[in-house]
Coordinates of C-alpha atoms in Angstrom, one line a residue:
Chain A
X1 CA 182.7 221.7 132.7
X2 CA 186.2 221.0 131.9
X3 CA 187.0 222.0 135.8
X4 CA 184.3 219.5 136.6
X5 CA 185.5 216.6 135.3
X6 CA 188.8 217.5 136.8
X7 CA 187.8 218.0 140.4
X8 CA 185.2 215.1 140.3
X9 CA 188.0 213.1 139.2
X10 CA 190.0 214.4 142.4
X11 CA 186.7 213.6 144.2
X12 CA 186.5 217.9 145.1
X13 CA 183.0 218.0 143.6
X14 CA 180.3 218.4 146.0
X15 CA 177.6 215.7 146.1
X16 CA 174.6 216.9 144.2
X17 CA 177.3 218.5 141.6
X18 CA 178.9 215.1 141.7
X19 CA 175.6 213.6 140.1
X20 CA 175.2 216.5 137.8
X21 CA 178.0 215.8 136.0
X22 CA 178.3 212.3 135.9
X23 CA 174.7 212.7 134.0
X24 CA 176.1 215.4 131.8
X25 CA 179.4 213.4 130.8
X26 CA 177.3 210.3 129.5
X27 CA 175.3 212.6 127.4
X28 CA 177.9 214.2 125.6
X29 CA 180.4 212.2 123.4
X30 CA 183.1 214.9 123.6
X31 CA 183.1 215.6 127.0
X32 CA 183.0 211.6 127.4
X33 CA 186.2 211.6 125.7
X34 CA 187.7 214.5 127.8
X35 CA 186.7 212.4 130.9
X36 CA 189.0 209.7 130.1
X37 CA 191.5 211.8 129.1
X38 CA 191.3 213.5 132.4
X39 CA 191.3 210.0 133.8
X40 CA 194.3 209.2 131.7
X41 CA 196.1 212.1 133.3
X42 CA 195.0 211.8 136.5
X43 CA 196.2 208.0 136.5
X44 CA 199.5 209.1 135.1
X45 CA 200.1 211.4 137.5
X46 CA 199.1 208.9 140.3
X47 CA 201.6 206.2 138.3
X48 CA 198.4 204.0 137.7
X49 CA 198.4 204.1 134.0
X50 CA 198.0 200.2 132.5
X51 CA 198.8 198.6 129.8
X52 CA 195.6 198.7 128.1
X53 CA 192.7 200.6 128.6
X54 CA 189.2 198.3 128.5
X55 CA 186.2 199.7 127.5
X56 CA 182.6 197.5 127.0
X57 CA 183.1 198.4 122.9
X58 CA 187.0 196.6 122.7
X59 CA 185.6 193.7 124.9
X60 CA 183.0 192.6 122.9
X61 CA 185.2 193.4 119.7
X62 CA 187.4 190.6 121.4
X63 CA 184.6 187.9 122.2
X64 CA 184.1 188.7 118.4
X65 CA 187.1 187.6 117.5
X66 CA 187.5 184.7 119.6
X67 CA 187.0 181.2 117.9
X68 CA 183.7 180.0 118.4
X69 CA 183.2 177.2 120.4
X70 CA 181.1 173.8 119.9
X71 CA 179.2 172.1 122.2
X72 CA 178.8 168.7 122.7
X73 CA 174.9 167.3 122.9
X74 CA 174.4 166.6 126.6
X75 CA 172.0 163.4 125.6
X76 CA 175.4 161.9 124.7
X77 CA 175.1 158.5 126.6
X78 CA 178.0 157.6 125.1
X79 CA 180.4 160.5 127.5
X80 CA 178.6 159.4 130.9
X81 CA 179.7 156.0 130.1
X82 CA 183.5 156.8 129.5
X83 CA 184.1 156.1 133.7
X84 CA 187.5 156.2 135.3
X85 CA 187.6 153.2 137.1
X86 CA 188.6 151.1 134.0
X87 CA 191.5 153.1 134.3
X88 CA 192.1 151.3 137.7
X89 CA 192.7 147.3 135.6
X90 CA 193.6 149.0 132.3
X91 CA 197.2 150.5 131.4
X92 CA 197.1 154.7 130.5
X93 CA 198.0 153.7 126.2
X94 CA 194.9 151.4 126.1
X95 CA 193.0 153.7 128.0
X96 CA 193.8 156.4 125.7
X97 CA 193.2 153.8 122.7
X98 CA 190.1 153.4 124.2
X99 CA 189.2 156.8 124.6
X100 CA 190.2 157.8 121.2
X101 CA 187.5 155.3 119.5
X102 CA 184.8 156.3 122.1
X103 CA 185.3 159.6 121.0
X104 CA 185.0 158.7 117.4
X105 CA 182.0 157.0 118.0
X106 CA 180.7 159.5 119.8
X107 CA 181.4 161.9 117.2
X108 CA 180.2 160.2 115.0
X109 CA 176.8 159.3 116.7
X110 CA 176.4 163.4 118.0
X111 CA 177.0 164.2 113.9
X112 CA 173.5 165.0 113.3
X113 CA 173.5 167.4 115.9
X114 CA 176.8 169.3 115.0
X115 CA 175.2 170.0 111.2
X116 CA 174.1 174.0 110.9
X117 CA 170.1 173.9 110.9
X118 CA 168.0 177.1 110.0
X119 CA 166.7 177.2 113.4
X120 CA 167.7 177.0 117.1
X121 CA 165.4 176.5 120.2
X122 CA 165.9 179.8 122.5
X123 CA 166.0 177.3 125.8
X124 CA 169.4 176.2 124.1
X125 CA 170.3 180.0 123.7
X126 CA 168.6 182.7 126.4
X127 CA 168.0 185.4 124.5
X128 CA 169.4 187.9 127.4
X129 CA 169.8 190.6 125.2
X130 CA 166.2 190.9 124.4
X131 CA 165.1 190.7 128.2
X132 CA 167.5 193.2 129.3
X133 CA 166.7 195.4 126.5
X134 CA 163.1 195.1 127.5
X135 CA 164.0 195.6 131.2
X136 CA 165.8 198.7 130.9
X137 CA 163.1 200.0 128.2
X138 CA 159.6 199.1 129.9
X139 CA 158.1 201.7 131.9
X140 CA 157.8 199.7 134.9
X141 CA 160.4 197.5 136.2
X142 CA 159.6 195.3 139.6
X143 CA 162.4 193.3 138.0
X144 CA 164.9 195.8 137.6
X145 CA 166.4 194.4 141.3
X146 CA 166.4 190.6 139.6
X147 CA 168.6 191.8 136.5
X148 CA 171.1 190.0 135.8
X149 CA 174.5 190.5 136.5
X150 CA 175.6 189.5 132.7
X151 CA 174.9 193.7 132.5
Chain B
X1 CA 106.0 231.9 177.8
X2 CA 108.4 233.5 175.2
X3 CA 111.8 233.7 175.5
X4 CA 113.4 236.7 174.1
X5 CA 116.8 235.9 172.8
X6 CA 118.3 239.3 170.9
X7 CA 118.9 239.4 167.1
X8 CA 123.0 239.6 167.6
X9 CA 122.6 236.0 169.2
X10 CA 120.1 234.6 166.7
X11 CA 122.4 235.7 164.0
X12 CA 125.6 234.2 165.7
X13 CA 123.3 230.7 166.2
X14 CA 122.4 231.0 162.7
X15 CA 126.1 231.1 161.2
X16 CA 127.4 228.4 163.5
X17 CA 124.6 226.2 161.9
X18 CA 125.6 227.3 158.5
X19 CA 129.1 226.1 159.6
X20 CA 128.5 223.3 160.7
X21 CA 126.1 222.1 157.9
X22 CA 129.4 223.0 155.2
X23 CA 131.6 221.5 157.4
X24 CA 129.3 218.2 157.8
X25 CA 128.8 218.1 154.1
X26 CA 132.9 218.4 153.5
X27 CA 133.5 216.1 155.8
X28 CA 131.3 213.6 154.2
X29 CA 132.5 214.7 150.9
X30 CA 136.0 213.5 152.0
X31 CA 134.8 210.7 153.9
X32 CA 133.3 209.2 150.6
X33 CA 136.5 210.3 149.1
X34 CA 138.3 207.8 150.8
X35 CA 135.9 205.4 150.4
X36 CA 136.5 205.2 146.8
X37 CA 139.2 202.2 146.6
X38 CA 140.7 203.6 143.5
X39 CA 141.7 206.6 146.0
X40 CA 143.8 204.7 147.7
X41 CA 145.8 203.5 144.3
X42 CA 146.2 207.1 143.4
X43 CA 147.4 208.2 147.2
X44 CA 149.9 205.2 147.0
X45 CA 151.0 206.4 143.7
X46 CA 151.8 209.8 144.7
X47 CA 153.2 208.9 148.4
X48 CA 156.1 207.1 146.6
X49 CA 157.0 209.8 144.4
X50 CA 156.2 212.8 146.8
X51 CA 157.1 211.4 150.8
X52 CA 161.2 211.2 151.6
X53 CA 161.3 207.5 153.1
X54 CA 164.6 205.4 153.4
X55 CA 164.5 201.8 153.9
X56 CA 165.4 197.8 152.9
X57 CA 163.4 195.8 151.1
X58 CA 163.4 192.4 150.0
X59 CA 163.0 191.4 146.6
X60 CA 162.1 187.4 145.3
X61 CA 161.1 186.1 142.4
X62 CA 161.0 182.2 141.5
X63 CA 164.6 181.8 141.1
X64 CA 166.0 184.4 143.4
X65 CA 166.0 186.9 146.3
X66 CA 167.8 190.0 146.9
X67 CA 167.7 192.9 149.6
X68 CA 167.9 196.4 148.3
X69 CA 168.4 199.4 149.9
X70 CA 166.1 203.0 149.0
X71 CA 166.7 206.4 150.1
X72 CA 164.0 208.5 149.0
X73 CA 163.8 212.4 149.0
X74 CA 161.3 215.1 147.2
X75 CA 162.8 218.9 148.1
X76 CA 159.2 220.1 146.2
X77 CA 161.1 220.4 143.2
X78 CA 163.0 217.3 142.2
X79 CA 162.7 213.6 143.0
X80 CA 166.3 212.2 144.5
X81 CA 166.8 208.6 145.0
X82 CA 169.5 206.0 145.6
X83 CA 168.9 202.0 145.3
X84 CA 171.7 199.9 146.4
X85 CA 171.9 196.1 145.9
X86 CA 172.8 194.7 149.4
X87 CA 173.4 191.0 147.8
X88 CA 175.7 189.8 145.0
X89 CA 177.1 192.6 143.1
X90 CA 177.6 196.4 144.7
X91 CA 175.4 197.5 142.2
X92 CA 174.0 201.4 142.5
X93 CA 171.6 203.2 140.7
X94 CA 171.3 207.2 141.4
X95 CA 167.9 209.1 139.8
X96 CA 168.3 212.7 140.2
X97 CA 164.2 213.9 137.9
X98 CA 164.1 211.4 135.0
X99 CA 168.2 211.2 135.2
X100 CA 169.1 207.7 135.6
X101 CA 172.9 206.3 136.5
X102 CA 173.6 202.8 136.7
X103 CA 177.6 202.3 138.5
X104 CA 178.5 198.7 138.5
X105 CA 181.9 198.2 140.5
X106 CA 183.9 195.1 139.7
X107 CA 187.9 194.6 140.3
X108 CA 189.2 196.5 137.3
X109 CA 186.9 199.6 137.1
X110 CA 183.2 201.1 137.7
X111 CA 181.2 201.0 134.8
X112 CA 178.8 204.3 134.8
X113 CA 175.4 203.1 132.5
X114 CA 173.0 205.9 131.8
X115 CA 169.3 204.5 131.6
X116 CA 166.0 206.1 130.8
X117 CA 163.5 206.7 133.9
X118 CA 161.5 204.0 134.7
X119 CA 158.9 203.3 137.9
X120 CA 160.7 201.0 140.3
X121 CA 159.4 199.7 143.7
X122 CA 157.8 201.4 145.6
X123 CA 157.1 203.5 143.0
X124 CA 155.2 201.3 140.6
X125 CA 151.9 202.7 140.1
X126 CA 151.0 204.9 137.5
X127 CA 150.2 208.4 137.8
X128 CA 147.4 207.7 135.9
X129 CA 145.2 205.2 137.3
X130 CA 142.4 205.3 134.4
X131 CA 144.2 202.6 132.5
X132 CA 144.7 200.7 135.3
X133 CA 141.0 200.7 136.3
X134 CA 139.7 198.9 132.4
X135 CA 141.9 196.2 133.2
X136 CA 141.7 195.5 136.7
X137 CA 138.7 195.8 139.1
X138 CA 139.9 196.6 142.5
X139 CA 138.9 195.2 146.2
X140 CA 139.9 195.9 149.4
X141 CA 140.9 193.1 152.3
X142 CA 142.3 192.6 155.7
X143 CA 144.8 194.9 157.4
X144 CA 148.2 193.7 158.6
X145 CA 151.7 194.8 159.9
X146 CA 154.5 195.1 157.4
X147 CA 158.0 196.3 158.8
X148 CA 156.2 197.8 161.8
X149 CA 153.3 199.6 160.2
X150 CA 149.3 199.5 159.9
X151 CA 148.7 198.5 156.1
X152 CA 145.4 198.0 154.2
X153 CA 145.7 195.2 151.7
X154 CA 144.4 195.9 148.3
X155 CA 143.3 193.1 145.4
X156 CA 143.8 194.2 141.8
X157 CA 142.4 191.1 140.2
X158 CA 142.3 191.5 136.1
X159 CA 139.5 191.8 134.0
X160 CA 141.0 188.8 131.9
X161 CA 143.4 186.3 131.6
X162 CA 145.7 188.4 129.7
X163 CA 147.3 189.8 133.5
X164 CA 148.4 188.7 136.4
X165 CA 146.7 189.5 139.7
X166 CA 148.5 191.7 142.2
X167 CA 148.2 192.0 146.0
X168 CA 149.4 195.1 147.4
X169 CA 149.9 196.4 150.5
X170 CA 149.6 200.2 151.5
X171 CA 150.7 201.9 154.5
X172 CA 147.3 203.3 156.5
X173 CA 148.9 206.5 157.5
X174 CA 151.0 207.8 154.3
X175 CA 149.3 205.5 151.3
X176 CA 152.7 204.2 150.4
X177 CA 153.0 200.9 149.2
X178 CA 154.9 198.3 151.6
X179 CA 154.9 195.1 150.0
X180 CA 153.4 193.6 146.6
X181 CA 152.7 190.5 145.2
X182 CA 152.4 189.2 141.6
X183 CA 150.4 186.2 141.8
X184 CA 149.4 183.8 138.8
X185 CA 146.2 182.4 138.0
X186 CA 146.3 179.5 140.6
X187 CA 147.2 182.6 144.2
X188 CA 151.1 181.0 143.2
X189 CA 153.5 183.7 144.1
X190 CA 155.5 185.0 140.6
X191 CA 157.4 188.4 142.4
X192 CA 157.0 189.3 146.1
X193 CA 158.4 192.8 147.1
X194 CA 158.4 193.4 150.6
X195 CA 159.6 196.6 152.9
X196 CA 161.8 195.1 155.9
X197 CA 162.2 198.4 157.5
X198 CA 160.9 201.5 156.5
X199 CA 161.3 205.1 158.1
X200 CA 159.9 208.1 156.7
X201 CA 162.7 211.5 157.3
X202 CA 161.8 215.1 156.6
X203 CA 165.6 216.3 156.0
X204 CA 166.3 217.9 152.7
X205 CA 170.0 217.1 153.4
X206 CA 172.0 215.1 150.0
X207 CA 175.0 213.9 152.0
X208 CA 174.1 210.7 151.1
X209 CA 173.3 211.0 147.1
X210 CA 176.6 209.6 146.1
X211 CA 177.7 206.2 145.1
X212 CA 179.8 204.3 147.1
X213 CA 182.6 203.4 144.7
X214 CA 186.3 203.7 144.6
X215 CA 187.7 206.6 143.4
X216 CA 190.8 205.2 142.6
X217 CA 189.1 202.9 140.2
X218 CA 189.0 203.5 136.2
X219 CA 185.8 204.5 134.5
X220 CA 184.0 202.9 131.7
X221 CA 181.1 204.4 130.1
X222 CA 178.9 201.7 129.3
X223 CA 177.7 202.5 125.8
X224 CA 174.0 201.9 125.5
X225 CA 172.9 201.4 122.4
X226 CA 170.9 204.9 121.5
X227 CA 167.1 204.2 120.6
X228 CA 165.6 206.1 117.8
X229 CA 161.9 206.9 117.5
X230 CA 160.6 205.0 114.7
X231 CA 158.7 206.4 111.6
X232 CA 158.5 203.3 109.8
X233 CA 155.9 201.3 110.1
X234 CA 157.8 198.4 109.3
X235 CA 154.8 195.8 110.2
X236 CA 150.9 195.8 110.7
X237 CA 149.6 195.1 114.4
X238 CA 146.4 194.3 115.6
X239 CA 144.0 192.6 117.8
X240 CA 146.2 193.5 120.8
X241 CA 144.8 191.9 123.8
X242 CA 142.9 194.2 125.5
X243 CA 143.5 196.9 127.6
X244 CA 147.2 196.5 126.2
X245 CA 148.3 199.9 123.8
X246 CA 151.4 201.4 122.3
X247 CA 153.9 203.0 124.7
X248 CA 156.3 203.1 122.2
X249 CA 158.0 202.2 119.2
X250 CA 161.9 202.9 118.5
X251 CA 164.8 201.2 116.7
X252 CA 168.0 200.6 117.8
X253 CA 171.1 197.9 116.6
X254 CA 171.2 194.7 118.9
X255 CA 173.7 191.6 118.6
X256 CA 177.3 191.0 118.2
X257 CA 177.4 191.6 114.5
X258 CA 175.2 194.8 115.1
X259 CA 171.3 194.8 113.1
X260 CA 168.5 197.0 113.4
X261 CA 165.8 196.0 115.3
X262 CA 162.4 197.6 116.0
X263 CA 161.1 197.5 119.2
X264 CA 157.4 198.0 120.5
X265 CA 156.3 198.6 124.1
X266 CA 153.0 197.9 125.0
X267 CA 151.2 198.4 128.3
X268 CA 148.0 198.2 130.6
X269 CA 149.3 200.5 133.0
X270 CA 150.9 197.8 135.7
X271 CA 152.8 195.1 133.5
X272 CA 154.1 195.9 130.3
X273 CA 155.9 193.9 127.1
X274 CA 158.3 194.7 124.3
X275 CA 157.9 193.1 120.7
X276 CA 160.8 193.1 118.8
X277 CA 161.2 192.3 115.1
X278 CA 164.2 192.6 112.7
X279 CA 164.9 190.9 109.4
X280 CA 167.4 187.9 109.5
X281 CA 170.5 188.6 108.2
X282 CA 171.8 185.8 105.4
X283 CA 173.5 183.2 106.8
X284 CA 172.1 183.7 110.9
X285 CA 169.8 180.9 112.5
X286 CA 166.6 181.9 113.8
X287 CA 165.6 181.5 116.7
X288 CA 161.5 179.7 117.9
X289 CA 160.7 178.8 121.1
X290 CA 159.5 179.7 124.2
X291 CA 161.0 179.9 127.7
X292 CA 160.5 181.5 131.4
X293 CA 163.4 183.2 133.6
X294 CA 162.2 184.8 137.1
X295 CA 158.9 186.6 136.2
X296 CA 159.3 187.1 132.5
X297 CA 157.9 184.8 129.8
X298 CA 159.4 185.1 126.2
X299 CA 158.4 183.7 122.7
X300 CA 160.4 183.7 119.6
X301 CA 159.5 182.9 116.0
X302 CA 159.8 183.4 112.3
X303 CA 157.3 185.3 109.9
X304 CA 158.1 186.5 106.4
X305 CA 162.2 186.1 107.0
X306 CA 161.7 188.1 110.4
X307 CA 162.7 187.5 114.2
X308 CA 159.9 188.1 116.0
X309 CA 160.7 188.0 119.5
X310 CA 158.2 189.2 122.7
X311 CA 159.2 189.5 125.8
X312 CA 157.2 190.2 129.5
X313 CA 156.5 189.7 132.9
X314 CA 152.9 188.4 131.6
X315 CA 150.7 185.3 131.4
X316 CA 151.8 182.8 128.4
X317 CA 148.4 183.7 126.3
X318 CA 149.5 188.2 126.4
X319 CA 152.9 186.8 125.0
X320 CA 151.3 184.4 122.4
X321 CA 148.4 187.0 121.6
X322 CA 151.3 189.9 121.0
X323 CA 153.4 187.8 118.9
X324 CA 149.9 187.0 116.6
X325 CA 149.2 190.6 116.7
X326 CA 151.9 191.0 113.7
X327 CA 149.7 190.7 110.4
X328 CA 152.3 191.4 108.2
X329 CA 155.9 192.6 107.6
X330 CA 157.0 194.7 105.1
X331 CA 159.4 193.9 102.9
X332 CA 163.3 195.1 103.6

């Protein structure tokens, strides 16, 4: 196996092999492992080594440690009205006076929706995890072509 | 006046009428055969699984339309194919038996997904039709071109309001399926898959099983999250709607902050639906509501302190009917 991964990584494998051990290197951990560190070498050797190696595990461990974000309610009237052509009469400090009590107010008026609640509506929050989960695990899949590309 | 024919020739007359008579009552044996609607269901089945074909089809839900491209090939022993997404993302999948690879190119590498076999255009019949035939009745219609060919369109209208009508159309030469559509109650089109061009190739040559991808580019396995066969019970289900039953049941850890959840598959042969259920962790919102993207409906609430969540390219009333199917959920 060990000469497998090499060659297919020197793309020497024939085509059906090819497959073969692509399917055989997802299904065992150690031999997983060995693939990258034949990729490691082979990148080395080529002078392609980066900085950092990604993986899907260390990205989502990143988006886990990013800060989350909160977003404004759309209904909030109060943001559609902030227009820029009273900047056109109105000097940039007042504007930004201006802007700086809008803001407040709309804070204040979006508060309720800002407070934790026990629930949240899943239209606010597709739950794309379920539906690929249930994509890739029905036994039928006309959809499989519509997936999307969030995979 | 007698004629005097001689007992060799009487014979010989004798067996060709035998012959004839068997073959007669063969040929009227197949010929009712093929009258038998469901026939054609199971020769469409088996065409896509056991004919080599290579082709582009469309496919177009409410929100979207792709082209894909199949290559097809049974050497008698194993089923190879290769499905290529023409628009938006290079995306490849490569099936060598029930061996599934997923390679999804971007700029910084190809990530290589291994998924479990599933039935995919043109391929989605069962091989079993008997399931199929309590929940659908089946009727034949007109015949029409598709991508050059003779096709006889075939109704599968449900038994109930618990599934969604299809319209398919299959190839009068080789049975295989050429186009489908899902429709909804009111003839609206849900899903529409639909052969462009299609050529059938006898050649057991594999030059062309191999994805398209840059060599040069790094790999990432694409850790799917394992799915263990359940043994807990973890809830009671019944009144499934019918014709509906257990494919499956199976656990596996889901979200950013990783929890178990249990996962049910359910099935009437054509559509199928997955219920999932897992306790909510202190300090998580749940989540209610219900929503549609492309073909699939889903419905989330709460029962007990547990997400339950159903998800399927089915009517409204199958979602609402599965989710009401959990009586009760143990305590955890």
């Amino acid at each position: 196996m060990k000469e497998k991964i090499s060659t297919l990584l020197d793309d020497e494998l024939d085509l059906k092999a090819t497959s073969q051990a692509v399917s055989e290197v997802i299904k065992d951990k150690r031999l997983r492992e060995r693939f990258e560190t034949y990729q490691l070498i082979r990148d080395s050797m080529k002078n392609e080594l980066s900085d950092a190696t990604f993986s899907a595990k260390s990205i989502i461990d990143a988006i886990d440690k990013e800060p989350i974000q909160i977003r404004f309610n759309h209904s909030s009237k109060v943001a559609s009205a902030m227009a820029l052509p009273y900047l056109s009469w109105m000097s940039w400090p007042v504007a930004a006076s201006f802007l700086g009590v809008f803001l407040i107010a709309a804070l204040s008026m979006n508060h309720g929706s800002l407070k934790p609640s026990e629930t949240f509506e899943i239209a606010e929050d597709i739950p794309v995890e379920f539906i690929q989960a249930h994509q890739m695990s029905a036994p039928t899949n006309v959809a499989y072509y519509s997936e999307t590309d969030a995979r | 006046m007698w004629l005097i024919i001689p007992r060799q020739t009487l014979d010989n007359l004798l067996m060709q009428r035998l012959l004839f008579s068997f073959l007669f009552i063969f040929l009227n044996a197949s010929a009712f055969a093929l009258d038998d609607p469901w026939m054609q269901i199971e020769k469409a089945s088996q065409a896509a699984r056991q004919l080599s074909y290579k082709g582009i089809f469309a496919y177009q839900n409410q929100q979207e339309m792709r082209s894909i491209e199949i290559t097809h090939l049974n050497n008698g022993k194993e089923e190879f194919a290769r499905i290529i997404n023409l628009d938006g993302p290079p995306r490849e999948l490569l099936s060598s038996g029930d061996n599934v690879v997923v390679f999804n190119p971007n700029k910084e590498n190809v990530r290589i997904q291994k998924r479990q076999g599933q039935n995919l255009f043109p391929a989605i019949l069962p091989s079993n039709i008997e399931f199929v035939k309590s929940s659908y009745s089946l009727r034949s219609g007109d015949q029409e071109r598709i991508s050059g060919r003779e096709a006889q369109i075939v109704f599968l209208d449900p038994r109930d309001e618990y599934r969604y009508p299809y319209k398919l159309w299959l190839d009068k030469e080789s049975g295989l399926l050429l186009k489908m559509m899902v429709l909804d109650h009111n003839q609206k089109i849900i899903e529409q898959v639909s052969f462009n061009q299609i050529s059938l190739f006898a050649s057991q040559d594999l030059n062309w099983f191999t994805p398209s991808i840059d060599a040069h580019k790094k790999y990432v396995m694409d850790e799917v999250p394992a799915n263990i066969v359940s043994k807990d019970k973890y809830c009671t289900i019944s009144n499934l709607p019918a014709g509906f039953r257990e494919v499956s049941h199976v656990t596996r850890m889901m979200g950013r902050q990783p929890i178990l959840v249990h996962q049910w598959i359910f099935s009437d042969g054509l559509s199928s639906v997955s219920l999932f259920i897992n306790p909510i962790p202190k300090g998580q919102k749940s989540k209610v509501g219900e929503l549609q993207i492309g073909s699939a409906h889903i419905f989330a609430r709460v029962m007990d302190g547990s997400q339950i969540m159903v998800v399927g390219e089915v009517p409204p009333a199958t979602i609402q009917k599965i989710s009401n199917s959990v009586q009760s959920v143990s305590a955890h």
